Short mmCIF file of C-alpha atoms and ligand atoms in Angstrom, two decimals:
data_model
loop_
_atom_site.label_atom_id
_atom_site.label_comp_id
_atom_site.label_asym_id
_atom_site.label_seq_id
_atom_site.Cartn_x
_atom_site.Cartn_y
_atom_site.Cartn_z
CA UNK E 1369 -69.05 -63.85 51.77
CA UNK E 1370 -65.64 -64.90 52.98
CA UNK E 1371 -63.86 -61.71 53.92
CA UNK E 1372 -60.21 -61.19 54.79
CA UNK E 1373 -59.05 -58.08 56.63
CA UNK E 1374 -55.40 -57.12 56.18
CA UNK E 1375 -54.46 -54.30 58.52
CA UNK E 1376 -51.71 -53.89 61.08
CA UNK E 1377 -53.98 -51.89 63.43
CA UNK E 1378 -55.69 -54.26 65.76
CA UNK E 1379 -58.66 -52.03 66.52
CA UNK E 1380 -59.47 -51.56 62.83
CA UNK E 1381 -59.45 -55.32 62.38
CA UNK E 1382 -61.68 -55.79 65.39
CA UNK E 1383 -64.17 -53.09 64.48
CA UNK E 1384 -64.54 -54.33 60.92
CA UNK E 1385 -64.69 -57.90 62.02
CA UNK E 1386 -67.49 -57.12 64.49
CA UNK E 1387 -69.60 -55.24 61.95
CA UNK E 1388 -69.19 -57.79 59.19
CA UNK E 1389 -69.79 -60.82 61.39
CA UNK E 1390 -73.08 -59.24 62.45
CA UNK E 1391 -73.99 -59.00 58.77
CA UNK E 1392 -73.54 -62.75 58.41
CA UNK E 1393 -70.09 -62.83 56.75
CA UNK E 1394 -67.20 -65.09 57.65
CA UNK E 1395 -64.12 -63.12 58.65
CA UNK E 1396 -60.43 -63.86 58.79
CA UNK E 1397 -57.64 -61.45 59.68
CA UNK E 1398 -54.00 -60.82 58.86
CA UNK E 1399 -51.54 -58.29 60.28
CA UNK E 1400 -49.20 -58.09 57.31
CA UNK E 1401 -49.42 -58.35 53.53
CA UNK E 1402 -47.31 -61.49 53.52
CA UNK E 1403 -49.58 -63.20 56.01
CA UNK E 1404 -52.63 -62.09 54.03
CA UNK E 1405 -51.31 -63.55 50.77
CA UNK E 1406 -50.55 -66.83 52.47
CA UNK E 1407 -54.10 -66.90 53.69
CA UNK E 1408 -55.44 -66.30 50.17
CA UNK E 1409 -53.59 -69.33 48.95
CA UNK E 1410 -55.25 -71.54 51.50
CA UNK E 1411 -58.84 -70.34 51.52
CA UNK E 1412 -61.47 -69.14 49.11
CA UNK E 1413 -61.84 -65.45 49.84
CA UNK E 1414 -64.39 -63.20 48.09
CA UNK E 1415 -63.44 -59.82 49.46
CA UNK E 1416 -60.30 -58.32 51.00
CA UNK E 1417 -60.17 -55.18 53.12
CA UNK E 1418 -56.64 -53.97 52.53
CA UNK E 1419 -54.77 -51.23 54.37
CA UNK E 1420 -52.72 -48.99 52.09
CA UNK E 1421 -49.94 -48.58 54.62
CA UNK E 1422 -48.55 -51.82 55.96
CA UNK E 1423 -45.19 -52.72 57.46
CA UNK E 1424 -42.76 -54.40 54.99
CA UNK E 1425 -44.80 -55.24 51.87
CA UNK E 1426 -47.14 -52.28 51.33
CA UNK E 1427 -50.81 -52.40 50.37
CA UNK E 1428 -50.25 -51.53 46.71
CA UNK E 1429 -47.86 -54.43 46.21
CA UNK E 1430 -50.29 -56.75 47.93
CA UNK E 1431 -53.04 -55.45 45.64
CA UNK E 1432 -50.90 -56.08 42.55
CA UNK E 1433 -50.31 -59.62 43.67
CA UNK E 1434 -54.01 -60.22 44.30
CA UNK E 1435 -54.97 -58.80 40.89
CA UNK E 1436 -52.49 -61.08 39.23
CA UNK E 1437 -53.15 -64.30 41.08
CA UNK E 1438 -56.77 -64.01 42.10
CA UNK E 1439 -58.46 -61.58 39.73
CA UNK E 1440 -61.87 -62.78 40.89
CA UNK E 1441 -61.35 -61.33 44.40
CA UNK E 1442 -62.74 -57.87 45.19
CA UNK E 1443 -60.56 -55.50 47.15
CA UNK E 1444 -61.59 -52.52 49.29
CA UNK E 1445 -58.67 -50.30 50.28
CA UNK E 1446 -58.49 -48.69 53.72
CA UNK E 1447 -56.61 -45.43 53.74
CA UNK E 1448 -55.50 -42.79 56.19
CA UNK E 1449 -55.68 -39.07 55.38
CA UNK E 1450 -52.15 -38.96 54.10
CA UNK E 1451 -52.48 -41.70 51.54
CA UNK E 1452 -55.69 -40.81 49.72
CA UNK E 1453 -53.78 -40.39 46.45
CA UNK E 1454 -52.38 -43.87 46.73
CA UNK E 1455 -55.86 -45.20 47.43
CA UNK E 1456 -57.23 -43.46 44.33
CA UNK E 1457 -54.50 -45.07 42.27
CA UNK E 1458 -55.34 -48.41 43.79
CA UNK E 1459 -58.88 -48.05 42.48
CA UNK E 1460 -57.50 -47.36 39.03
CA UNK E 1461 -55.44 -50.53 39.34
CA UNK E 1462 -58.53 -52.57 39.96
CA UNK E 1463 -59.49 -52.21 43.63
CA UNK E 1464 -63.25 -51.89 43.99
CA UNK E 1465 -63.19 -48.72 46.12
CA UNK E 1466 -61.50 -47.20 49.15
CA UNK E 1467 -62.65 -46.31 52.66
CA UNK E 1468 -61.11 -43.48 54.63
CA UNK E 1469 -60.15 -43.73 58.27
CA UNK E 1470 -61.95 -43.25 60.59
CA UNK E 1471 -64.18 -45.87 59.04
CA UNK E 1472 -67.83 -44.98 58.54
CA UNK E 1473 -70.31 -47.74 59.32
CA UNK E 1474 -72.91 -46.86 56.64
CA UNK E 1475 -70.23 -46.59 53.95
CA UNK E 1476 -68.84 -49.99 54.79
CA UNK E 1477 -72.24 -51.60 54.74
CA UNK E 1478 -73.13 -50.05 51.39
CA UNK E 1479 -69.82 -51.04 49.80
CA UNK E 1480 -70.09 -54.63 51.04
CA UNK E 1481 -73.70 -54.81 49.92
CA UNK E 1482 -72.73 -53.61 46.42
CA UNK E 1483 -70.01 -56.17 46.15
CA UNK E 1484 -72.28 -58.96 47.33
CA UNK E 1485 -74.75 -58.04 44.60
CA UNK E 1486 -72.16 -57.66 41.92
CA UNK E 1487 -70.74 -61.08 42.75
CA UNK E 1488 -74.15 -62.72 42.69
CA UNK E 1489 -74.73 -61.32 39.21
CA UNK E 1490 -71.30 -62.35 38.02
CA UNK E 1491 -71.71 -65.81 39.48
CA UNK E 1492 -74.91 -66.19 37.56
CA UNK E 1493 -73.25 -65.21 34.35
CA UNK E 1494 -70.13 -67.32 34.40
CA UNK E 1495 -70.25 -70.99 33.71
CA UNK E 1496 -70.09 -72.57 37.12
CA UNK E 1497 -67.16 -74.75 36.35
CA UNK E 1498 -63.91 -73.96 38.04
CA UNK E 1499 -62.10 -75.97 35.40
CA UNK E 1500 -62.62 -73.27 32.81
CA UNK E 1501 -59.94 -70.63 32.90
CA UNK E 1502 -61.44 -67.18 33.30
CA UNK E 1503 -60.16 -66.22 29.86
CA UNK E 1504 -62.40 -68.85 28.25
CA UNK E 1505 -65.53 -68.16 30.21
CA UNK E 1506 -68.74 -67.32 28.47
CA UNK E 1507 -69.69 -63.86 29.57
CA UNK E 1508 -73.11 -62.26 29.22
CA UNK E 1509 -76.42 -62.06 31.02
CA UNK E 1510 -78.84 -61.58 28.14
CA UNK E 1511 -81.68 -64.11 27.96
CA UNK E 1512 -80.09 -65.53 24.80
CA UNK E 1513 -76.76 -66.21 26.51
CA UNK E 1514 -78.46 -67.60 29.59
CA UNK E 1515 -80.27 -70.09 27.38
CA UNK E 1516 -76.99 -71.07 25.70
CA UNK E 1517 -75.36 -71.57 29.08
CA UNK E 1518 -78.22 -73.71 30.20
CA UNK E 1519 -78.02 -75.82 27.04
CA UNK E 1520 -74.26 -76.27 27.49
CA UNK E 1521 -74.83 -77.65 30.96
CA UNK E 1522 -77.42 -80.11 29.75
CA UNK E 1523 -75.63 -81.27 26.66
CA UNK E 1524 -72.24 -81.58 28.38
CA UNK E 1525 -73.57 -84.47 30.43
CA UNK E 1526 -74.28 -86.48 27.29
CA UNK E 1527 -72.32 -87.53 24.21
CA UNK E 1528 -74.86 -85.90 21.90
CA UNK E 1529 -73.56 -84.38 18.69
CA UNK E 1530 -73.82 -80.66 18.47
CA UNK E 1531 -73.81 -78.28 15.53
CA UNK E 1532 -73.05 -74.69 16.43
CA UNK E 1533 -73.97 -71.93 14.00
CA UNK E 1534 -73.67 -68.16 14.10
CA UNK E 1535 -71.79 -65.26 12.55
CA UNK E 1536 -68.05 -64.99 12.79
CA UNK E 1537 -66.81 -63.99 16.24
CA UNK E 1538 -69.98 -64.90 18.14
CA UNK E 1539 -68.27 -67.53 20.29
CA UNK E 1540 -68.80 -70.86 18.50
CA UNK E 1541 -65.41 -72.25 19.45
CA UNK E 1542 -65.84 -70.99 23.00
CA UNK E 1543 -69.11 -72.88 23.34
CA UNK E 1544 -67.53 -76.06 21.97
CA UNK E 1545 -64.70 -75.75 24.48
CA UNK E 1546 -67.12 -75.15 27.34
CA UNK E 1547 -69.11 -78.26 26.43
CA UNK E 1548 -65.90 -80.30 26.47
CA UNK E 1549 -64.66 -78.82 29.73
CA UNK E 1550 -67.92 -79.54 31.50
CA UNK E 1551 -68.17 -83.09 30.21
CA UNK E 1552 -66.72 -86.30 31.63
CA UNK E 1553 -64.11 -86.12 28.86
CA UNK E 1554 -62.65 -82.91 30.22
CA UNK E 1555 -59.34 -84.43 31.25
CA UNK E 1556 -58.82 -85.90 27.78
CA UNK E 1557 -57.86 -83.90 24.68
CA UNK E 1558 -59.94 -81.22 23.00
CA UNK E 1559 -58.75 -81.09 19.41
CA UNK E 1560 -59.83 -78.54 16.85
CA UNK E 1561 -59.80 -79.41 13.20
CA UNK E 1562 -60.44 -76.47 10.90
CA UNK E 1563 -61.33 -77.52 7.36
CA UNK E 1564 -61.11 -73.99 6.02
CA UNK E 1565 -57.52 -73.58 7.17
CA UNK E 1566 -56.17 -76.64 5.34
CA UNK E 1567 -55.83 -77.16 1.57
CA UNK E 1568 -58.47 -79.54 0.25
CA UNK E 1569 -56.06 -82.27 -0.76
CA UNK E 1570 -54.56 -82.43 2.74
CA UNK E 1571 -57.81 -82.51 4.70
CA UNK E 1572 -58.12 -86.28 4.81
CA UNK E 1573 -54.54 -87.04 5.76
CA UNK E 1574 -54.59 -84.36 8.46
CA UNK E 1575 -57.83 -85.61 9.92
CA UNK E 1576 -57.45 -89.38 9.54
CA UNK E 1577 -53.65 -89.64 9.39
CA UNK E 1578 -51.79 -91.65 6.76
CA UNK E 1579 -49.73 -94.81 6.39
CA UNK E 1580 -46.16 -94.86 5.19
CA UNK E 1581 -46.04 -94.59 1.39
CA UNK E 1582 -49.68 -93.44 1.11
CA UNK E 1583 -48.58 -90.66 -1.23
CA UNK E 1584 -45.38 -89.07 -2.44
CA UNK E 1585 -43.65 -87.57 0.57
CA UNK E 1586 -45.41 -89.82 3.11
CA UNK E 1587 -42.17 -91.37 4.33
CA UNK E 1588 -43.60 -92.52 7.62
CA UNK E 1589 -46.87 -93.29 9.29
CA UNK E 1590 -48.60 -90.30 10.85
CA UNK E 1591 -51.65 -90.32 13.08
CA UNK E 1592 -54.35 -87.74 12.33
CA UNK E 1593 -56.20 -85.29 14.52
CA UNK E 1594 -59.02 -87.73 15.01
CA UNK E 1595 -56.72 -90.26 16.65
CA UNK E 1596 -55.18 -87.60 18.84
CA UNK E 1597 -58.66 -86.82 20.12
CA UNK E 1598 -59.32 -90.39 21.26
CA UNK E 1599 -61.41 -90.43 24.49
CA UNK E 1600 -61.75 -86.69 24.19
CA UNK E 1601 -63.58 -84.30 21.90
CA UNK E 1602 -62.94 -83.36 18.30
CA UNK E 1603 -64.23 -79.98 17.22
CA UNK E 1604 -64.83 -79.86 13.48
CA UNK E 1605 -64.65 -76.15 12.88
CA UNK E 1606 -65.91 -74.62 9.62
CA UNK E 1607 -67.44 -77.93 8.69
CA UNK E 1608 -69.21 -76.21 5.79
CA UNK E 1609 -65.81 -75.97 4.11
CA UNK E 1610 -65.10 -79.69 4.28
CA UNK E 1611 -65.04 -81.47 0.90
CA UNK E 1612 -67.57 -84.15 0.06
CA UNK E 1613 -65.12 -87.07 0.32
CA UNK E 1614 -64.02 -86.13 3.81
CA UNK E 1615 -67.69 -85.61 4.71
CA UNK E 1616 -68.44 -89.25 3.82
CA UNK E 1617 -65.61 -90.50 5.99
CA UNK E 1618 -66.70 -88.38 8.92
CA UNK E 1619 -70.19 -89.76 8.53
CA UNK E 1620 -68.79 -93.25 9.00
CA UNK E 1621 -66.95 -92.17 12.16
CA UNK E 1622 -70.23 -90.82 13.49
CA UNK E 1623 -72.20 -93.91 12.59
CA UNK E 1624 -69.76 -96.68 13.42
CA UNK E 1625 -66.91 -95.12 15.36
CA UNK E 1626 -64.47 -96.49 12.76
CA UNK E 1627 -62.06 -95.17 10.14
CA UNK E 1628 -58.89 -96.03 8.18
CA UNK E 1629 -55.80 -93.91 7.77
CA UNK E 1630 -55.15 -92.64 4.24
CA UNK E 1631 -53.44 -95.42 2.26
CA UNK E 1632 -54.22 -97.98 4.97
CA UNK E 1633 -56.48 -100.99 5.18
CA UNK E 1634 -56.57 -101.54 8.92
CA UNK E 1635 -59.81 -100.31 10.49
CA UNK E 1636 -59.31 -98.29 13.65
CA UNK E 1637 -61.95 -97.99 16.39
CA UNK E 1638 -62.25 -94.63 17.97
CA UNK E 1639 -64.12 -93.10 20.89
CA UNK E 1640 -64.59 -89.40 20.34
CA UNK E 1641 -67.28 -86.90 20.88
CA UNK E 1642 -67.93 -84.79 17.82
CA UNK E 1643 -68.84 -81.12 17.97
CA UNK E 1644 -69.08 -79.08 14.78
CA UNK E 1645 -69.47 -75.44 13.82
CA UNK E 1646 -70.00 -73.30 10.77
CA UNK E 1647 -70.91 -69.77 9.81
CA UNK E 1648 -72.27 -70.97 6.47
CA UNK E 1649 -75.87 -71.70 5.67
CA UNK E 1650 -75.76 -75.50 5.56
CA UNK E 1651 -79.37 -75.86 4.47
CA UNK E 1652 -78.61 -73.82 1.35
CA UNK E 1653 -75.47 -75.92 0.79
CA UNK E 1654 -77.50 -79.12 0.93
CA UNK E 1655 -79.83 -77.72 -1.74
CA UNK E 1656 -76.81 -76.88 -3.86
CA UNK E 1657 -75.41 -80.39 -3.41
CA UNK E 1658 -72.22 -79.34 -1.62
CA UNK E 1659 -73.10 -80.70 1.81
CA UNK E 1660 -74.37 -84.20 2.62
CA UNK E 1661 -77.85 -84.14 4.00
CA UNK E 1662 -77.35 -87.31 6.06
CA UNK E 1663 -74.25 -85.81 7.69
CA UNK E 1664 -76.20 -82.69 8.54
CA UNK E 1665 -78.88 -84.68 10.34
CA UNK E 1666 -76.28 -86.73 12.17
CA UNK E 1667 -74.45 -83.66 13.36
CA UNK E 1668 -77.38 -81.48 14.13
CA UNK E 1669 -78.78 -83.51 17.00
CA UNK E 1670 -78.59 -80.49 19.29
CA UNK E 1671 -78.46 -77.21 17.36
CA UNK E 1672 -76.87 -74.18 18.99
CA UNK E 1673 -77.40 -70.80 17.37
CA UNK E 1674 -75.27 -67.93 18.65
CA UNK E 1675 -76.97 -64.59 18.01
CA UNK E 1676 -74.85 -61.65 16.87
CA UNK E 1677 -73.81 -59.15 19.54
CA UNK E 1678 -75.99 -56.40 18.03
CA UNK E 1679 -79.03 -58.50 18.96
CA UNK E 1680 -77.98 -58.73 22.61
CA UNK E 1681 -76.52 -55.31 23.30
CA UNK E 1682 -77.28 -55.81 27.00
CA UNK E 1683 -74.16 -58.00 27.10
CA UNK E 1684 -71.85 -55.22 25.91
CA UNK E 1685 -71.18 -53.65 29.35
CA UNK E 1686 -70.27 -56.95 31.04
CA UNK E 1687 -68.10 -57.95 28.10
CA UNK E 1688 -66.28 -54.63 28.26
CA UNK E 1689 -65.71 -55.12 31.94
CA UNK E 1690 -64.51 -58.66 31.47
CA UNK E 1691 -61.99 -57.84 28.76
CA UNK E 1692 -60.68 -54.75 30.58
CA UNK E 1693 -59.90 -57.17 33.33
CA UNK E 1694 -58.40 -59.87 31.10
CA UNK E 1695 -56.02 -57.51 29.32
CA UNK E 1696 -54.87 -55.64 32.38
CA UNK E 1697 -53.88 -59.04 33.72
CA UNK E 1698 -52.33 -60.33 30.56
CA UNK E 1699 -50.38 -57.20 29.81
CA UNK E 1700 -49.73 -56.60 33.51
CA UNK E 1701 -50.64 -52.96 33.23
CA UNK E 1702 -52.92 -50.77 35.28
CA UNK E 1703 -56.61 -51.44 34.81
CA UNK E 1704 -58.13 -49.02 32.31
CA UNK E 1705 -61.72 -47.87 32.23
CA UNK E 1706 -64.05 -46.28 29.67
CA UNK E 1707 -65.46 -42.78 30.01
CA UNK E 1708 -69.26 -42.63 30.06
CA UNK E 1709 -69.36 -41.22 26.53
CA UNK E 1710 -67.08 -43.97 25.26
CA UNK E 1711 -69.36 -46.58 26.83
CA UNK E 1712 -72.41 -45.02 25.21
CA UNK E 1713 -70.71 -45.05 21.86
CA UNK E 1714 -69.90 -48.73 22.21
CA UNK E 1715 -73.40 -49.61 23.32
CA UNK E 1716 -74.69 -48.14 20.06
CA UNK E 1717 -72.06 -49.68 17.83
CA UNK E 1718 -73.06 -52.57 15.56
CA UNK E 1719 -69.99 -54.80 16.09
CA UNK E 1720 -69.96 -56.49 12.69
CA UNK E 1721 -67.09 -58.68 13.95
CA UNK E 1722 -69.06 -59.48 17.12
CA UNK E 1723 -67.23 -60.35 20.32
CA UNK E 1724 -63.93 -60.94 18.59
CA UNK E 1725 -64.05 -57.32 17.43
CA UNK E 1726 -64.87 -56.07 20.91
CA UNK E 1727 -62.04 -58.08 22.39
CA UNK E 1728 -59.52 -56.93 19.78
CA UNK E 1729 -60.63 -53.34 20.24
CA UNK E 1730 -59.90 -53.47 23.96
CA UNK E 1731 -56.55 -55.12 23.45
CA UNK E 1732 -55.61 -52.44 20.93
CA UNK E 1733 -56.72 -49.68 23.27
CA UNK E 1734 -54.57 -51.12 26.04
CA UNK E 1735 -51.57 -51.16 23.82
CA UNK E 1736 -52.06 -47.85 22.03
CA UNK E 1737 -53.36 -45.45 24.63
CA UNK E 1738 -51.36 -44.19 27.57
CA UNK E 1739 -54.26 -42.92 29.60
CA UNK E 1740 -56.11 -44.96 32.16
CA UNK E 1741 -59.35 -43.50 30.94
CA UNK E 1742 -60.33 -44.54 27.42
CA UNK E 1743 -62.45 -41.79 25.95
CA UNK E 1744 -64.83 -41.47 23.07
CA UNK E 1745 -62.23 -40.32 20.57
CA UNK E 1746 -59.90 -43.27 21.38
CA UNK E 1747 -62.80 -45.59 20.68
CA UNK E 1748 -63.89 -43.82 17.52
CA UNK E 1749 -60.40 -43.96 16.04
CA UNK E 1750 -60.22 -47.68 16.64
CA UNK E 1751 -63.60 -48.86 15.44
CA UNK E 1752 -63.63 -50.71 12.17
CA UNK E 1753 -65.15 -48.45 9.57
CA UNK E 1754 -68.15 -50.14 8.07
CA UNK E 1755 -67.43 -50.08 4.38
CA UNK E 1756 -70.57 -51.88 3.37
CA UNK E 1757 -72.86 -49.36 5.05
CA UNK E 1758 -70.94 -46.39 3.74
CA UNK E 1759 -70.75 -47.69 0.18
CA UNK E 1760 -74.49 -48.36 0.23
CA UNK E 1761 -75.17 -44.78 1.21
CA UNK E 1762 -72.78 -43.58 -1.46
CA UNK E 1763 -74.77 -45.54 -4.04
CA UNK E 1764 -78.00 -43.95 -2.86
CA UNK E 1765 -76.46 -40.52 -3.08
CA UNK E 1766 -75.15 -41.08 -6.59
CA UNK E 1767 -78.51 -42.35 -7.75
CA UNK E 1768 -80.13 -39.01 -6.94
CA UNK E 1769 -80.52 -36.83 -9.96
CA UNK E 1770 -80.68 -33.36 -8.49
CA UNK E 1771 -77.94 -31.89 -6.34
CA UNK E 1772 -80.41 -30.86 -3.67
CA UNK E 1773 -81.76 -34.43 -3.33
CA UNK E 1774 -78.22 -35.83 -3.14
CA UNK E 1775 -77.33 -33.28 -0.47
CA UNK E 1776 -80.43 -34.16 1.50
CA UNK E 1777 -79.60 -37.91 1.42
CA UNK E 1778 -76.14 -37.14 2.66
CA UNK E 1779 -77.44 -34.89 5.45
CA UNK E 1780 -79.93 -37.46 6.66
CA UNK E 1781 -77.25 -40.12 6.82
CA UNK E 1782 -74.66 -37.82 8.38
CA UNK E 1783 -76.89 -36.44 11.13
CA UNK E 1784 -78.48 -39.77 12.00
CA UNK E 1785 -75.13 -41.47 12.40
CA UNK E 1786 -73.65 -38.54 14.33
CA UNK E 1787 -76.65 -38.42 16.63
CA UNK E 1788 -76.53 -42.11 17.28
CA UNK E 1789 -72.87 -41.81 18.16
CA UNK E 1790 -73.54 -38.96 20.58
CA UNK E 1791 -76.36 -40.92 22.17
CA UNK E 1792 -79.05 -38.69 20.61
CA UNK E 1793 -77.87 -35.68 22.56
CA UNK E 1794 -78.51 -32.66 20.34
CA UNK E 1795 -76.61 -30.07 22.35
CA UNK E 1796 -73.55 -32.28 22.56
CA UNK E 1797 -73.60 -32.91 18.86
CA UNK E 1798 -74.11 -29.21 18.06
CA UNK E 1799 -71.01 -28.50 20.08
CA UNK E 1800 -69.02 -31.24 18.44
CA UNK E 1801 -69.73 -30.26 14.86
CA UNK E 1802 -69.61 -26.50 15.44
CA UNK E 1803 -73.25 -25.62 14.76
CA UNK E 1804 -75.58 -23.60 16.98
CA UNK E 1805 -78.06 -25.82 18.74
CA UNK E 1806 -81.24 -24.06 17.55
CA UNK E 1807 -80.00 -24.29 13.97
CA UNK E 1808 -79.27 -27.96 14.39
CA UNK E 1809 -82.71 -28.62 15.87
CA UNK E 1810 -84.35 -26.79 12.96
CA UNK E 1811 -82.26 -28.73 10.47
CA UNK E 1812 -83.16 -32.10 12.02
CA UNK E 1813 -86.82 -31.18 11.96
CA UNK E 1814 -86.68 -30.18 8.31
CA UNK E 1815 -84.97 -33.46 7.44
CA UNK E 1816 -87.61 -35.40 9.37
CA UNK E 1817 -85.07 -36.95 11.76
CA UNK E 1818 -86.82 -38.04 14.93
CA UNK E 1819 -85.07 -38.58 18.24
CA UNK E 1820 -86.11 -41.96 19.74
CA UNK E 1821 -88.67 -41.71 22.58
CA UNK E 1822 -86.54 -42.91 25.46
CA UNK E 1823 -83.80 -40.34 24.96
N1 LIG B 512 -69.79 -64.80 25.38
C1 LIG B 512 -68.47 -64.54 25.33
N2 LIG B 512 -67.81 -64.15 26.44
C2 LIG B 512 -66.49 -63.88 26.41
N3 LIG B 512 -65.74 -63.98 25.32
C3 LIG B 512 -66.31 -64.36 24.17
C4 LIG B 512 -67.71 -64.68 24.12
N4 LIG B 512 -68.00 -65.04 22.85
C5 LIG B 512 -66.86 -64.96 22.14
N5 LIG B 512 -65.83 -64.55 22.92
C6 LIG B 512 -64.43 -64.34 22.48
O1 LIG B 512 -64.47 -63.80 21.17
C7 LIG B 512 -63.49 -64.41 20.34
C8 LIG B 512 -64.17 -65.09 19.16
O2 LIG B 512 -64.88 -66.23 19.61
P1 LIG B 512 -64.85 -67.62 18.83
O3 LIG B 512 -63.51 -67.89 18.26
O4 LIG B 512 -65.44 -68.65 19.71
O5 LIG B 512 -65.85 -67.21 17.65
P2 LIG B 512 -66.36 -68.06 16.41
O6 LIG B 512 -67.85 -67.96 16.45
O7 LIG B 512 -65.75 -69.40 16.45
O8 LIG B 512 -65.82 -67.19 15.19
P3 LIG B 512 -65.37 -67.69 13.70
O9 LIG B 512 -66.65 -68.07 12.98
O10 LIG B 512 -64.76 -66.46 13.11
O11 LIG B 512 -64.43 -68.80 13.88
C9 LIG B 512 -62.73 -65.38 21.20
O12 LIG B 512 -61.56 -64.77 21.65
C10 LIG B 512 -63.67 -65.65 22.36
O13 LIG B 512 -62.94 -65.93 23.53
MG1 LIG B 513 -64.40 -70.28 15.19
#
């Protein structure tokens, strides 16, 4: 790694430098915060050792600056006895950890080792293109996401048409953007056209533009989104919502690279790459006659399917981490973290709104809660209540004839959900709901509720 040491004490710099060079790292040094920041501008640093107490600009201000400008850098604070509290705060603000003076060799080696590993993992899971702003990176390390990332890399090199499917909030637009950013067209426009967001009668003039006098109110010529995307990429979002007429015109663009503006006769040649997405079942739509089969085959040269988050729960922790980071930067507030219970709760949550829901949840928690630690109850209050599941259970309950059967259905549902939320921990749940643990255990047994093996 490239490591920068910012400390005004020469012997600290020398000791650290000696140890870390022996471990194969490349070291640079700075005596003041100002000098350190200048250095960061000029070179690609992975890790900064940062003294809490520095002359002029202090360590905390330097840390703030690093978090803001170079959020990808890891920071290890160095603190004397008297400034432990400050160092602890620094960790809450986003520093990786702190080391107390006098420095302990094993601790340093372990911390640096941890960071090296974390960075390797992170590197693997971000798209390796510096052009993509960290806010638009595809995060995740599940096999499914790794495959998607791999496909993006391959397909970006070509002009192949791509159809991206998946539930709402799974990242379809993000994938389209990544393909564009990694392609040779990346310096040209990326234009999104969303058929669902525009009234049917305006779709064609928005997409293809119109000539003066094409319809009442068309008092001058106006280019469409397609023209604006020339030499770049057009992303046809929610293509399943596009009407049949517009579908035919798009087909012609795909086949011949030509179109006319609405009300015009001049044929315009265009060079765009077309990416499309939908959360509808296009195959069913073709059967029903509302989507052109030939357009489907044209578009679906490379199919991308984005699985829902509940089928790749392994990605939840990295996504949480990523968005904690993003929002602390965007809202320029101290970095928050989740309590262990809150994390468990989220790992077991279904996320019907997928990653968009996770992202919105974290943003809301940043804005609404004052504490740096987000606990289970904060999370619970902010999760979207799943109406569909709860109304289904209500139906089941009402279908029972006898009171005792209805009560039993309710109890099974209630305890299973509660247990899931408390990570299958019976004593914790007993405490939470005010029941003695042996009674709860007996109850669960009588209801036939089984705790999963690995808990
Ligand atoms: N793998 C991921 N890593 C990080 N952020 C993600 C990921 N997938 C989605 N997001 C974020 O979640 C939000 C929703 O993603 P996006 O808009 O791409 O979803 P979508 O599939 O197009 O949804 P819809 O069908 O509702 O339009 C965006 O803010 C996006 O940045
Ligand atoms: Mg979308």
